[in-house]
Amino acid sequence: MTFSGLEKIITSSGRRSISSSLLAYLLDAFDNGFDGIDLDSFQSNTGYIRTNITQVASYLKDKGIILIYYYRDQGDRNNRDFIEDNIFGRWGKQHYKLTSDVLRLYRRN
């Protein structure tokens, strides 16, 4: 992966601002010792519309930029089980992480 390749993916997402913001938030989270961010947190910090975020996240996942995990919110943020498939239905919450390719690109591996 290259920066110009990543830029093409972000531009092709159809929602460049959301894509760029999600990437920036994930890099900041990684730099601060977190493995990723929750959809709810990203939405509340940016004000972007949830449906647009999930569409962009799905696109970025398909392009190998992020990983999407699911969890069921049961109050304890320190005791969550993240899984790759949403078996929780509408109660499933999304959690985003950067792929190892992107972490290597930004020299954060």
PDB file of N, CA and C in Angstrom:
ATOM      1  N   MET A   1       0.846  -1.176   0.000  1.00  0.00           N
ATOM      2  CA  MET A   1       0.000   0.000   0.000  1.00  0.00           C
ATOM      3  C   MET A   1       0.888   1.236   0.000  1.00  0.00           C
ATOM      4  N   THR A   2       0.448   2.235  -0.737  1.00  0.00           N
ATOM      5  CA  THR A   2       1.157   3.509  -0.816  1.00  0.00           C
ATOM      6  C   THR A   2       0.215   4.631  -0.380  1.00  0.00           C
ATOM      7  N   PHE A   3       0.801   5.786  -0.089  1.00  0.00           N
ATOM      8  CA  PHE A   3      -0.031   6.929   0.278  1.00  0.00           C
ATOM      9  C   PHE A   3      -0.909   7.373  -0.889  1.00  0.00           C
ATOM     10  N   SER A   4      -0.365   7.328  -2.099  1.00  0.00           N
ATOM     11  CA  SER A   4      -1.185   7.724  -3.252  1.00  0.00           C
ATOM     12  C   SER A   4      -2.308   6.715  -3.487  1.00  0.00           C
ATOM     13  N   GLY A   5      -2.040   5.442  -3.245  1.00  0.00           N
ATOM     14  CA  GLY A   5      -3.090   4.429  -3.347  1.00  0.00           C
ATOM     15  C   GLY A   5      -4.167   4.635  -2.301  1.00  0.00           C
ATOM     16  N   LEU A   6      -3.742   4.959  -1.088  1.00  0.00           N
ATOM     17  CA  LEU A   6      -4.695   5.237  -0.011  1.00  0.00           C
ATOM     18  C   LEU A   6      -5.531   6.468  -0.347  1.00  0.00           C
ATOM     19  N   GLU A   7      -4.895   7.478  -0.892  1.00  0.00           N
ATOM     20  CA  GLU A   7      -5.613   8.700  -1.281  1.00  0.00           C
ATOM     21  C   GLU A   7      -6.676   8.402  -2.333  1.00  0.00           C
ATOM     22  N   LYS A   8      -6.365   7.547  -3.284  1.00  0.00           N
ATOM     23  CA  LYS A   8      -7.345   7.171  -4.310  1.00  0.00           C
ATOM     24  C   LYS A   8      -8.541   6.455  -3.687  1.00  0.00           C
ATOM     25  N   ILE A   9      -8.262   5.596  -2.726  1.00  0.00           N
ATOM     26  CA  ILE A   9      -9.348   4.881  -2.049  1.00  0.00           C
ATOM     27  C   ILE A   9     -10.232   5.863  -1.290  1.00  0.00           C
ATOM     28  N   ILE A  10      -9.618   6.788  -0.567  1.00  0.00           N
ATOM     29  CA  ILE A  10     -10.375   7.778   0.203  1.00  0.00           C
ATOM     30  C   ILE A  10     -11.225   8.637  -0.733  1.00  0.00           C
ATOM     31  N   THR A  11     -10.634   9.091  -1.821  1.00  0.00           N
ATOM     32  CA  THR A  11     -11.355   9.925  -2.783  1.00  0.00           C
ATOM     33  C   THR A  11     -12.511   9.166  -3.425  1.00  0.00           C
ATOM     34  N   SER A  12     -12.299   7.894  -3.703  1.00  0.00           N
ATOM     35  CA  SER A  12     -13.325   7.078  -4.362  1.00  0.00           C
ATOM     36  C   SER A  12     -14.453   6.658  -3.431  1.00  0.00           C
ATOM     37  N   SER A  13     -14.307   6.935  -2.146  1.00  0.00           N
ATOM     38  CA  SER A  13     -15.330   6.518  -1.181  1.00  0.00           C
ATOM     39  C   SER A  13     -16.645   7.267  -1.365  1.00  0.00           C
ATOM     40  N   GLY A  14     -16.591   8.421  -2.012  1.00  0.00           N
ATOM     41  CA  GLY A  14     -17.791   9.224  -2.184  1.00  0.00           C
ATOM     42  C   GLY A  14     -18.045  10.166  -1.021  1.00  0.00           C
ATOM     43  N   ARG A  15     -17.369   9.935   0.070  1.00  0.00           N
ATOM     44  CA  ARG A  15     -17.492  10.797   1.253  1.00  0.00           C
ATOM     45  C   ARG A  15     -16.096  10.983   1.837  1.00  0.00           C
ATOM     46  N   ARG A  16     -15.345  11.776   1.124  1.00  0.00           N
ATOM     47  CA  ARG A  16     -13.939  11.984   1.457  1.00  0.00           C
ATOM     48  C   ARG A  16     -13.740  12.485   2.888  1.00  0.00           C
ATOM     49  N   SER A  17     -14.577  13.408   3.330  1.00  0.00           N
ATOM     50  CA  SER A  17     -14.388  13.978   4.672  1.00  0.00           C
ATOM     51  C   SER A  17     -14.578  12.923   5.757  1.00  0.00           C
ATOM     52  N   ILE A  18     -15.567  12.059   5.596  1.00  0.00           N
ATOM     53  CA  ILE A  18     -15.784  11.003   6.590  1.00  0.00           C
ATOM     54  C   ILE A  18     -14.631  10.009   6.545  1.00  0.00           C
ATOM     55  N   SER A  19     -14.213   9.622   5.354  1.00  0.00           N
ATOM     56  CA  SER A  19     -13.107   8.669   5.215  1.00  0.00           C
ATOM     57  C   SER A  19     -11.833   9.206   5.849  1.00  0.00           C
ATOM     58  N   SER A  20     -11.498  10.451   5.549  1.00  0.00           N
ATOM     59  CA  SER A  20     -10.287  11.065   6.104  1.00  0.00           C
ATOM     60  C   SER A  20     -10.378  11.202   7.613  1.00  0.00           C
ATOM     61  N   SER A  21     -11.533  11.610   8.101  1.00  0.00           N
ATOM     62  CA  SER A  21     -11.717  11.761   9.546  1.00  0.00           C
ATOM     63  C   SER A  21     -11.614  10.427  10.265  1.00  0.00           C
ATOM     64  N   LEU A  22     -12.222   9.397   9.705  1.00  0.00           N
ATOM     65  CA  LEU A  22     -12.167   8.081  10.333  1.00  0.00           C
ATOM     66  C   LEU A  22     -10.730   7.586  10.400  1.00  0.00           C
ATOM     67  N   LEU A  23      -9.983   7.765   9.333  1.00  0.00           N
ATOM     68  CA  LEU A  23      -8.577   7.378   9.326  1.00  0.00           C
ATOM     69  C   LEU A  23      -7.797   8.155  10.384  1.00  0.00           C
ATOM     70  N   ALA A  24      -8.014   9.462  10.463  1.00  0.00           N
ATOM     71  CA  ALA A  24      -7.313  10.290  11.450  1.00  0.00           C
ATOM     72  C   ALA A  24      -7.667   9.881  12.876  1.00  0.00           C
ATOM     73  N   TYR A  25      -8.939   9.645  13.150  1.00  0.00           N
ATOM     74  CA  TYR A  25      -9.358   9.234  14.492  1.00  0.00           C
ATOM     75  C   TYR A  25      -8.755   7.886  14.866  1.00  0.00           C
ATOM     76  N   LEU A  26      -8.692   6.973  13.904  1.00  0.00           N
ATOM     77  CA  LEU A  26      -8.109   5.655  14.185  1.00  0.00           C
ATOM     78  C   LEU A  26      -6.608   5.749  14.439  1.00  0.00           C
ATOM     79  N   LEU A  27      -5.911   6.593  13.696  1.00  0.00           N
ATOM     80  CA  LEU A  27      -4.479   6.786  13.941  1.00  0.00           C
ATOM     81  C   LEU A  27      -4.241   7.427  15.301  1.00  0.00           C
ATOM     82  N   ASP A  28      -5.040   8.432  15.654  1.00  0.00           N
ATOM     83  CA  ASP A  28      -4.923   9.053  16.976  1.00  0.00           C
ATOM     84  C   ASP A  28      -5.192   8.050  18.086  1.00  0.00           C
ATOM     85  N   ALA A  29      -6.213   7.237  17.908  1.00  0.00           N
ATOM     86  CA  ALA A  29      -6.533   6.220  18.917  1.00  0.00           C
ATOM     87  C   ALA A  29      -5.366   5.263  19.083  1.00  0.00           C
ATOM     88  N   PHE A  30      -4.796   4.820  17.978  1.00  0.00           N
ATOM     89  CA  PHE A  30      -3.653   3.905  18.040  1.00  0.00           C
ATOM     90  C   PHE A  30      -2.481   4.562  18.765  1.00  0.00           C
ATOM     91  N   ASP A  31      -2.202   5.820  18.440  1.00  0.00           N
ATOM     92  CA  ASP A  31      -1.104   6.542  19.089  1.00  0.00           C
ATOM     93  C   ASP A  31      -1.339   6.738  20.576  1.00  0.00           C
ATOM     94  N   ASN A  32      -2.599   6.739  20.988  1.00  0.00           N
ATOM     95  CA  ASN A  32      -2.940   6.904  22.405  1.00  0.00           C
ATOM     96  C   ASN A  32      -3.136   5.577  23.126  1.00  0.00           C
ATOM     97  N   GLY A  33      -2.765   4.482  22.481  1.00  0.00           N
ATOM     98  CA  GLY A  33      -2.787   3.183  23.139  1.00  0.00           C
ATOM     99  C   GLY A  33      -4.078   2.398  23.017  1.00  0.00           C
ATOM    100  N   PHE A  34      -4.988   2.842  22.167  1.00  0.00           N
ATOM    101  CA  PHE A  34      -6.249   2.128  21.966  1.00  0.00           C
ATOM    102  C   PHE A  34      -6.177   1.335  20.667  1.00  0.00           C
ATOM    103  N   ASP A  35      -6.887   0.227  20.625  1.00  0.00           N
ATOM    104  CA  ASP A  35      -6.833  -0.611  19.426  1.00  0.00           C
ATOM    105  C   ASP A  35      -7.781  -0.139  18.336  1.00  0.00           C
ATOM    106  N   GLY A  36      -8.678   0.761  18.635  1.00  0.00           N
ATOM    107  CA  GLY A  36      -9.631   1.252  17.652  1.00  0.00           C
ATOM    108  C   GLY A  36     -10.626   2.194  18.288  1.00  0.00           C
ATOM    109  N   ILE A  37     -11.708   2.454  17.556  1.00  0.00           N
ATOM    110  CA  ILE A  37     -12.757   3.333  18.072  1.00  0.00           C
ATOM    111  C   ILE A  37     -14.123   2.736  17.761  1.00  0.00           C
ATOM    112  N   ASP A  38     -15.075   3.101  18.585  1.00  0.00           N
ATOM    113  CA  ASP A  38     -16.455   2.666  18.394  1.00  0.00           C
ATOM    114  C   ASP A  38     -17.182   3.641  17.474  1.00  0.00           C
ATOM    115  N   LEU A  39     -18.132   3.118  16.733  1.00  0.00           N
ATOM    116  CA  LEU A  39     -18.969   3.946  15.870  1.00  0.00           C
ATOM    117  C   LEU A  39     -19.629   5.057  16.678  1.00  0.00           C
ATOM    118  N   ASP A  40     -20.186   4.723  17.834  1.00  0.00           N
ATOM    119  CA  ASP A  40     -20.890   5.725  18.647  1.00  0.00           C
ATOM    120  C   ASP A  40     -19.969   6.874  19.036  1.00  0.00           C
ATOM    121  N   SER A  41     -18.749   6.552  19.416  1.00  0.00           N
ATOM    122  CA  SER A  41     -17.784   7.573  19.810  1.00  0.00           C
ATOM    123  C   SER A  41     -17.415   8.460  18.622  1.00  0.00           C
ATOM    124  N   PHE A  42     -17.147   7.842  17.489  1.00  0.00           N
ATOM    125  CA  PHE A  42     -16.800   8.603  16.285  1.00  0.00           C
ATOM    126  C   PHE A  42     -17.947   9.519  15.877  1.00  0.00           C
ATOM    127  N   GLN A  43     -19.151   9.007  15.922  1.00  0.00           N
ATOM    128  CA  GLN A  43     -20.316   9.806  15.551  1.00  0.00           C
ATOM    129  C   GLN A  43     -20.487  10.992  16.495  1.00  0.00           C
ATOM    130  N   SER A  44     -20.372  10.762  17.789  1.00  0.00           N
ATOM    131  CA  SER A  44     -20.580  11.855  18.744  1.00  0.00           C
ATOM    132  C   SER A  44     -19.476  12.909  18.653  1.00  0.00           C
ATOM    133  N   ASN A  45     -18.263  12.498  18.297  1.00  0.00           N
ATOM    134  CA  ASN A  45     -17.161  13.457  18.184  1.00  0.00           C
ATOM    135  C   ASN A  45     -17.180  14.243  16.882  1.00  0.00           C
ATOM    136  N   THR A  46     -17.747  13.675  15.835  1.00  0.00           N
ATOM    137  CA  THR A  46     -17.700  14.339  14.528  1.00  0.00           C
ATOM    138  C   THR A  46     -19.029  14.933  14.087  1.00  0.00           C
ATOM    139  N   GLY A  47     -20.132  14.376  14.566  1.00  0.00           N
ATOM    140  CA  GLY A  47     -21.440  14.844  14.137  1.00  0.00           C
ATOM    141  C   GLY A  47     -21.885  14.284  12.795  1.00  0.00           C
ATOM    142  N   TYR A  48     -21.101  13.384  12.220  1.00  0.00           N
ATOM    143  CA  TYR A  48     -21.512  12.761  10.959  1.00  0.00           C
ATOM    144  C   TYR A  48     -22.719  11.860  11.182  1.00  0.00           C
ATOM    145  N   ILE A  49     -23.505  11.685  10.141  1.00  0.00           N
ATOM    146  CA  ILE A  49     -24.704  10.854  10.205  1.00  0.00           C
ATOM    147  C   ILE A  49     -24.303   9.384  10.218  1.00  0.00           C
ATOM    148  N   ARG A  50     -24.902   8.649  11.135  1.00  0.00           N
ATOM    149  CA  ARG A  50     -24.571   7.246  11.373  1.00  0.00           C
ATOM    150  C   ARG A  50     -24.599   6.396  10.095  1.00  0.00           C
ATOM    151  N   THR A  51     -25.639   6.543   9.304  1.00  0.00           N
ATOM    152  CA  THR A  51     -25.763   5.750   8.083  1.00  0.00           C
ATOM    153  C   THR A  51     -24.594   6.013   7.141  1.00  0.00           C
ATOM    154  N   ASN A  52     -24.193   7.275   7.023  1.00  0.00           N
ATOM    155  CA  ASN A  52     -23.064   7.616   6.158  1.00  0.00           C
ATOM    156  C   ASN A  52     -21.764   7.016   6.685  1.00  0.00           C
ATOM    157  N   ILE A  53     -21.593   7.037   7.997  1.00  0.00           N
ATOM    158  CA  ILE A  53     -20.385   6.461   8.594  1.00  0.00           C
ATOM    159  C   ILE A  53     -20.315   4.966   8.307  1.00  0.00           C
ATOM    160  N   THR A  54     -21.410   4.265   8.521  1.00  0.00           N
ATOM    161  CA  THR A  54     -21.385   2.814   8.319  1.00  0.00           C
ATOM    162  C   THR A  54     -21.167   2.459   6.849  1.00  0.00           C
ATOM    163  N   GLN A  55     -21.690   3.272   5.937  1.00  0.00           N
ATOM    164  CA  GLN A  55     -21.455   3.025   4.508  1.00  0.00           C
ATOM    165  C   GLN A  55     -19.983   3.218   4.159  1.00  0.00           C
ATOM    166  N   VAL A  56     -19.391   4.289   4.664  1.00  0.00           N
ATOM    167  CA  VAL A  56     -17.971   4.547   4.412  1.00  0.00           C
ATOM    168  C   VAL A  56     -17.120   3.456   5.056  1.00  0.00           C
ATOM    169  N   ALA A  57     -17.456   3.077   6.278  1.00  0.00           N
ATOM    170  CA  ALA A  57     -16.693   2.031   6.967  1.00  0.00           C
ATOM    171  C   ALA A  57     -16.736   0.721   6.187  1.00  0.00           C
ATOM    172  N   SER A  58     -17.882   0.378   5.671  1.00  0.00           N
ATOM    173  CA  SER A  58     -18.011  -0.843   4.874  1.00  0.00           C
ATOM    174  C   SER A  58     -17.144  -0.766   3.615  1.00  0.00           C
ATOM    175  N   TYR A  59     -17.148   0.382   2.975  1.00  0.00           N
ATOM    176  CA  TYR A  59     -16.318   0.585   1.786  1.00  0.00           C
ATOM    177  C   TYR A  59     -14.834   0.449   2.140  1.00  0.00           C
ATOM    178  N   LEU A  60     -14.409   1.108   3.219  1.00  0.00           N
ATOM    179  CA  LEU A  60     -13.005   1.048   3.626  1.00  0.00           C
ATOM    180  C   LEU A  60     -12.601  -0.368   4.034  1.00  0.00           C
ATOM    181  N   LYS A  61     -13.531  -1.097   4.612  1.00  0.00           N
ATOM    182  CA  LYS A  61     -13.251  -2.502   4.944  1.00  0.00           C
ATOM    183  C   LYS A  61     -13.036  -3.308   3.668  1.00  0.00           C
ATOM    184  N   ASP A  62     -13.901  -3.120   2.694  1.00  0.00           N
ATOM    185  CA  ASP A  62     -13.779  -3.844   1.424  1.00  0.00           C
ATOM    186  C   ASP A  62     -12.465  -3.532   0.705  1.00  0.00           C
ATOM    187  N   LYS A  63     -11.935  -2.343   0.930  1.00  0.00           N
ATOM    188  CA  LYS A  63     -10.681  -1.926   0.291  1.00  0.00           C
ATOM    189  C   LYS A  63      -9.450  -2.265   1.132  1.00  0.00           C
ATOM    190  N   GLY A  64      -9.641  -2.893   2.293  1.00  0.00           N
ATOM    191  CA  GLY A  64      -8.512  -3.317   3.116  1.00  0.00           C
ATOM    192  C   GLY A  64      -7.890  -2.231   3.968  1.00  0.00           C
ATOM    193  N   ILE A  65      -8.657  -1.181   4.271  1.00  0.00           N
ATOM    194  CA  ILE A  65      -8.143  -0.065   5.064  1.00  0.00           C
ATOM    195  C   ILE A  65      -8.458  -0.250   6.546  1.00  0.00           C
ATOM    196  N   ILE A  66      -9.657  -0.696   6.849  1.00  0.00           N
ATOM    197  CA  ILE A  66     -10.050  -0.903   8.244  1.00  0.00           C
ATOM    198  C   ILE A  66     -10.645  -2.297   8.417  1.00  0.00           C
ATOM    199  N   LEU A  67     -10.768  -2.669   9.668  1.00  0.00           N
ATOM    200  CA  LEU A  67     -11.477  -3.884  10.063  1.00  0.00           C
ATOM    201  C   LEU A  67     -12.695  -3.451  10.855  1.00  0.00           C
ATOM    202  N   ILE A  68     -13.788  -4.146  10.691  1.00  0.00           N
ATOM    203  CA  ILE A  68     -14.994  -3.853  11.463  1.00  0.00           C
ATOM    204  C   ILE A  68     -15.272  -5.040  12.367  1.00  0.00           C
ATOM    205  N   TYR A  69     -15.391  -4.742  13.647  1.00  0.00           N
ATOM    206  CA  TYR A  69     -15.755  -5.753  14.632  1.00  0.00           C
ATOM    207  C   TYR A  69     -17.082  -5.355  15.259  1.00  0.00           C
ATOM    208  N   TYR A  70     -17.736  -6.316  15.856  1.00  0.00           N
ATOM    209  CA  TYR A  70     -19.030  -6.080  16.491  1.00  0.00           C
ATOM    210  C   TYR A  70     -18.972  -6.508  17.943  1.00  0.00           C
ATOM    211  N   TYR A  71     -19.758  -5.824  18.750  1.00  0.00           N
ATOM    212  CA  TYR A  71     -19.870  -6.172  20.161  1.00  0.00           C
ATOM    213  C   TYR A  71     -21.265  -5.806  20.630  1.00  0.00           C
ATOM    214  N   ARG A  72     -21.616  -6.338  21.750  1.00  0.00           N
ATOM    215  CA  ARG A  72     -22.896  -5.987  22.366  1.00  0.00           C
ATOM    216  C   ARG A  72     -22.584  -5.160  23.592  1.00  0.00           C
ATOM    217  N   ASP A  73     -23.131  -3.961  23.633  1.00  0.00           N
ATOM    218  CA  ASP A  73     -22.858  -3.035  24.735  1.00  0.00           C
ATOM    219  C   ASP A  73     -23.588  -3.497  25.983  1.00  0.00           C
ATOM    220  N   GLN A  74     -22.801  -3.885  26.971  1.00  0.00           N
ATOM    221  CA  GLN A  74     -23.384  -4.312  28.239  1.00  0.00           C
ATOM    222  C   GLN A  74     -22.844  -3.483  29.392  1.00  0.00           C
ATOM    223  N   GLY A  75     -22.394  -2.269  29.073  1.00  0.00           N
ATOM    224  CA  GLY A  75     -21.995  -1.331  30.101  1.00  0.00           C
ATOM    225  C   GLY A  75     -20.523  -1.340  30.462  1.00  0.00           C
ATOM    226  N   ASP A  76     -19.872  -2.479  30.461  1.00  0.00           N
ATOM    227  CA  ASP A  76     -18.476  -2.570  30.880  1.00  0.00           C
ATOM    228  C   ASP A  76     -17.561  -2.427  29.664  1.00  0.00           C
ATOM    229  N   ARG A  77     -16.981  -1.247  29.496  1.00  0.00           N
ATOM    230  CA  ARG A  77     -16.131  -0.976  28.334  1.00  0.00           C
ATOM    231  C   ARG A  77     -14.843  -1.792  28.350  1.00  0.00           C
ATOM    232  N   ASN A  78     -14.421  -2.235  29.534  1.00  0.00           N
ATOM    233  CA  ASN A  78     -13.173  -2.982  29.645  1.00  0.00           C
ATOM    234  C   ASN A  78     -13.356  -4.476  29.424  1.00  0.00           C
ATOM    235  N   ASN A  79     -14.589  -4.919  29.307  1.00  0.00           N
ATOM    236  CA  ASN A  79     -14.852  -6.346  29.190  1.00  0.00           C
ATOM    237  C   ASN A  79     -15.742  -6.627  27.977  1.00  0.00           C
ATOM    238  N   ARG A  80     -15.272  -6.221  26.814  1.00  0.00           N
ATOM    239  CA  ARG A  80     -16.031  -6.433  25.585  1.00  0.00           C
ATOM    240  C   ARG A  80     -15.419  -7.573  24.789  1.00  0.00           C
ATOM    241  N   ASP A  81     -16.269  -8.340  24.171  1.00  0.00           N
ATOM    242  CA  ASP A  81     -15.827  -9.373  23.246  1.00  0.00           C
ATOM    243  C   ASP A  81     -16.136  -8.900  21.834  1.00  0.00           C
ATOM    244  N   PHE A  82     -15.092  -8.664  21.050  1.00  0.00           N
ATOM    245  CA  PHE A  82     -15.257  -8.220  19.669  1.00  0.00           C
ATOM    246  C   PHE A  82     -15.250  -9.431  18.747  1.00  0.00           C
ATOM    247  N   ILE A  83     -16.194  -9.452  17.828  1.00  0.00           N
ATOM    248  CA  ILE A  83     -16.261 -10.538  16.852  1.00  0.00           C
ATOM    249  C   ILE A  83     -16.397  -9.943  15.449  1.00  0.00           C
ATOM    250  N   GLU A  84     -16.029 -10.727  14.445  1.00  0.00           N
ATOM    251  CA  GLU A  84     -16.035 -10.223  13.071  1.00  0.00           C
ATOM    252  C   GLU A  84     -17.407 -10.253  12.410  1.00  0.00           C
ATOM    253  N   ASP A  85     -18.273 -11.119  12.844  1.00  0.00           N
ATOM    254  CA  ASP A  85     -19.609 -11.217  12.259  1.00  0.00           C
ATOM    255  C   ASP A  85     -20.645 -10.712  13.253  1.00  0.00           C
ATOM    256  N   ASN A  86     -21.592  -9.952  12.761  1.00  0.00           N
ATOM    257  CA  ASN A  86     -22.621  -9.404  13.636  1.00  0.00           C
ATOM    258  C   ASN A  86     -23.692 -10.462  13.921  1.00  0.00           C
ATOM    259  N   ILE A  87     -23.529 -11.141  15.036  1.00  0.00           N
ATOM    260  CA  ILE A  87     -24.524 -12.133  15.454  1.00  0.00           C
ATOM    261  C   ILE A  87     -25.551 -11.513  16.398  1.00  0.00           C
ATOM    262  N   PHE A  88     -25.384 -10.221  16.674  1.00  0.00           N
ATOM    263  CA  PHE A  88     -26.242  -9.541  17.642  1.00  0.00           C
ATOM    264  C   PHE A  88     -27.446  -8.860  16.996  1.00  0.00           C
ATOM    265  N   GLY A  89     -27.516  -8.873  15.678  1.00  0.00           N
ATOM    266  CA  GLY A  89     -28.615  -8.200  14.998  1.00  0.00           C
ATOM    267  C   GLY A  89     -28.550  -6.698  15.205  1.00  0.00           C
ATOM    268  N   ARG A  90     -29.705  -6.091  15.409  1.00  0.00           N
ATOM    269  CA  ARG A  90     -29.738  -4.629  15.548  1.00  0.00           C
ATOM    270  C   ARG A  90     -29.095  -4.127  16.830  1.00  0.00           C
ATOM    271  N   TRP A  91     -28.806  -5.024  17.764  1.00  0.00           N
ATOM    272  CA  TRP A  91     -28.149  -4.627  19.006  1.00  0.00           C
ATOM    273  C   TRP A  91     -26.631  -4.623  18.879  1.00  0.00           C
ATOM    274  N   GLY A  92     -26.129  -5.084  17.764  1.00  0.00           N
ATOM    275  CA  GLY A  92     -24.681  -5.107  17.555  1.00  0.00           C
ATOM    276  C   GLY A  92     -24.133  -3.707  17.345  1.00  0.00           C
ATOM    277  N   LYS A  93     -23.046  -3.412  18.015  1.00  0.00           N
ATOM    278  CA  LYS A  93     -22.365  -2.119  17.886  1.00  0.00           C
ATOM    279  C   LYS A  93     -21.084  -2.326  17.097  1.00  0.00           C
ATOM    280  N   GLN A  94     -20.710  -1.328  16.299  1.00  0.00           N
ATOM    281  CA  GLN A  94     -19.505  -1.438  15.479  1.00  0.00           C
ATOM    282  C   GLN A  94     -18.293  -0.831  16.175  1.00  0.00           C
ATOM    283  N   HIS A  95     -17.160  -1.492  15.963  1.00  0.00           N
ATOM    284  CA  HIS A  95     -15.860  -1.041  16.460  1.00  0.00           C
ATOM    285  C   HIS A  95     -14.893  -1.131  15.287  1.00  0.00           C
ATOM    286  N   TYR A  96     -14.144  -0.059  15.046  1.00  0.00           N
ATOM    287  CA  TYR A  96     -13.259   0.011  13.891  1.00  0.00           C
ATOM    288  C   TYR A  96     -11.797  -0.053  14.312  1.00  0.00           C
ATOM    289  N   LYS A  97     -10.997  -0.764  13.506  1.00  0.00           N
ATOM    290  CA  LYS A  97      -9.548  -0.853  13.703  1.00  0.00           C
ATOM    291  C   LYS A  97      -8.873  -0.696  12.348  1.00  0.00           C
ATOM    292  N   LEU A  98      -7.635  -0.227  12.376  1.00  0.00           N
ATOM    293  CA  LEU A  98      -6.853  -0.133  11.144  1.00  0.00           C
ATOM    294  C   LEU A  98      -6.251  -1.487  10.801  1.00  0.00           C
ATOM    295  N   THR A  99      -6.100  -1.757   9.520  1.00  0.00           N
ATOM    296  CA  THR A  99      -5.442  -2.995   9.103  1.00  0.00           C
ATOM    297  C   THR A  99      -3.934  -2.856   9.302  1.00  0.00           C
ATOM    298  N   SER A 100      -3.258  -3.974   9.323  1.00  0.00           N
ATOM    299  CA  SER A 100      -1.802  -3.958   9.499  1.00  0.00           C
ATOM    300  C   SER A 100      -1.117  -3.247   8.325  1.00  0.00           C
ATOM    301  N   ASP A 101      -1.694  -3.311   7.126  1.00  0.00           N
ATOM    302  CA  ASP A 101      -1.115  -2.603   5.973  1.00  0.00           C
ATOM    303  C   ASP A 101      -1.097  -1.095   6.197  1.00  0.00           C
ATOM    304  N   VAL A 102      -2.168  -0.562   6.721  1.00  0.00           N
ATOM    305  CA  VAL A 102      -2.233   0.884   6.975  1.00  0.00           C
ATOM    306  C   VAL A 102      -1.298   1.256   8.119  1.00  0.00           C
ATOM    307  N   LEU A 103      -1.255   0.441   9.159  1.00  0.00           N
ATOM    308  CA  LEU A 103      -0.338   0.717  10.268  1.00  0.00           C
ATOM    309  C   LEU A 103       1.114   0.715   9.787  1.00  0.00           C
ATOM    310  N   ARG A 104       1.456  -0.200   8.912  1.00  0.00           N
ATOM    311  CA  ARG A 104       2.812  -0.232   8.341  1.00  0.00           C
ATOM    312  C   ARG A 104       3.074   1.012   7.495  1.00  0.00           C
ATOM    313  N   LEU A 105       2.096   1.411   6.710  1.00  0.00           N
ATOM    314  CA  LEU A 105       2.243   2.593   5.868  1.00  0.00           C
ATOM    315  C   LEU A 105       2.566   3.821   6.716  1.00  0.00           C
ATOM    316  N   TYR A 106       1.897   3.950   7.835  1.00  0.00           N
ATOM    317  CA  TYR A 106       2.115   5.087   8.735  1.00  0.00           C
ATOM    318  C   TYR A 106       3.198   4.809   9.765  1.00  0.00           C
ATOM    319  N   ARG A 107       3.912   3.692   9.592  1.00  0.00           N
ATOM    320  CA  ARG A 107       5.013   3.286  10.471  1.00  0.00           C
ATOM    321  C   ARG A 107       4.588   3.215  11.936  1.00  0.00           C
ATOM    322  N   ARG A 108       3.483   2.508  12.128  1.00  0.00           N
ATOM    323  CA  ARG A 108       2.960   2.351  13.476  1.00  0.00           C
ATOM    324  C   ARG A 108       2.803   0.876  13.830  1.00  0.00           C
ATOM    325  N   ASN A 109       3.679   0.044  13.298  1.00  0.00           N
ATOM    326  CA  ASN A 109       3.568  -1.385  13.594  1.00  0.00           C
ATOM    327  C   ASN A 109       4.569  -1.821  14.637  1.00  0.00           C
TER     328      ASN A 109
END
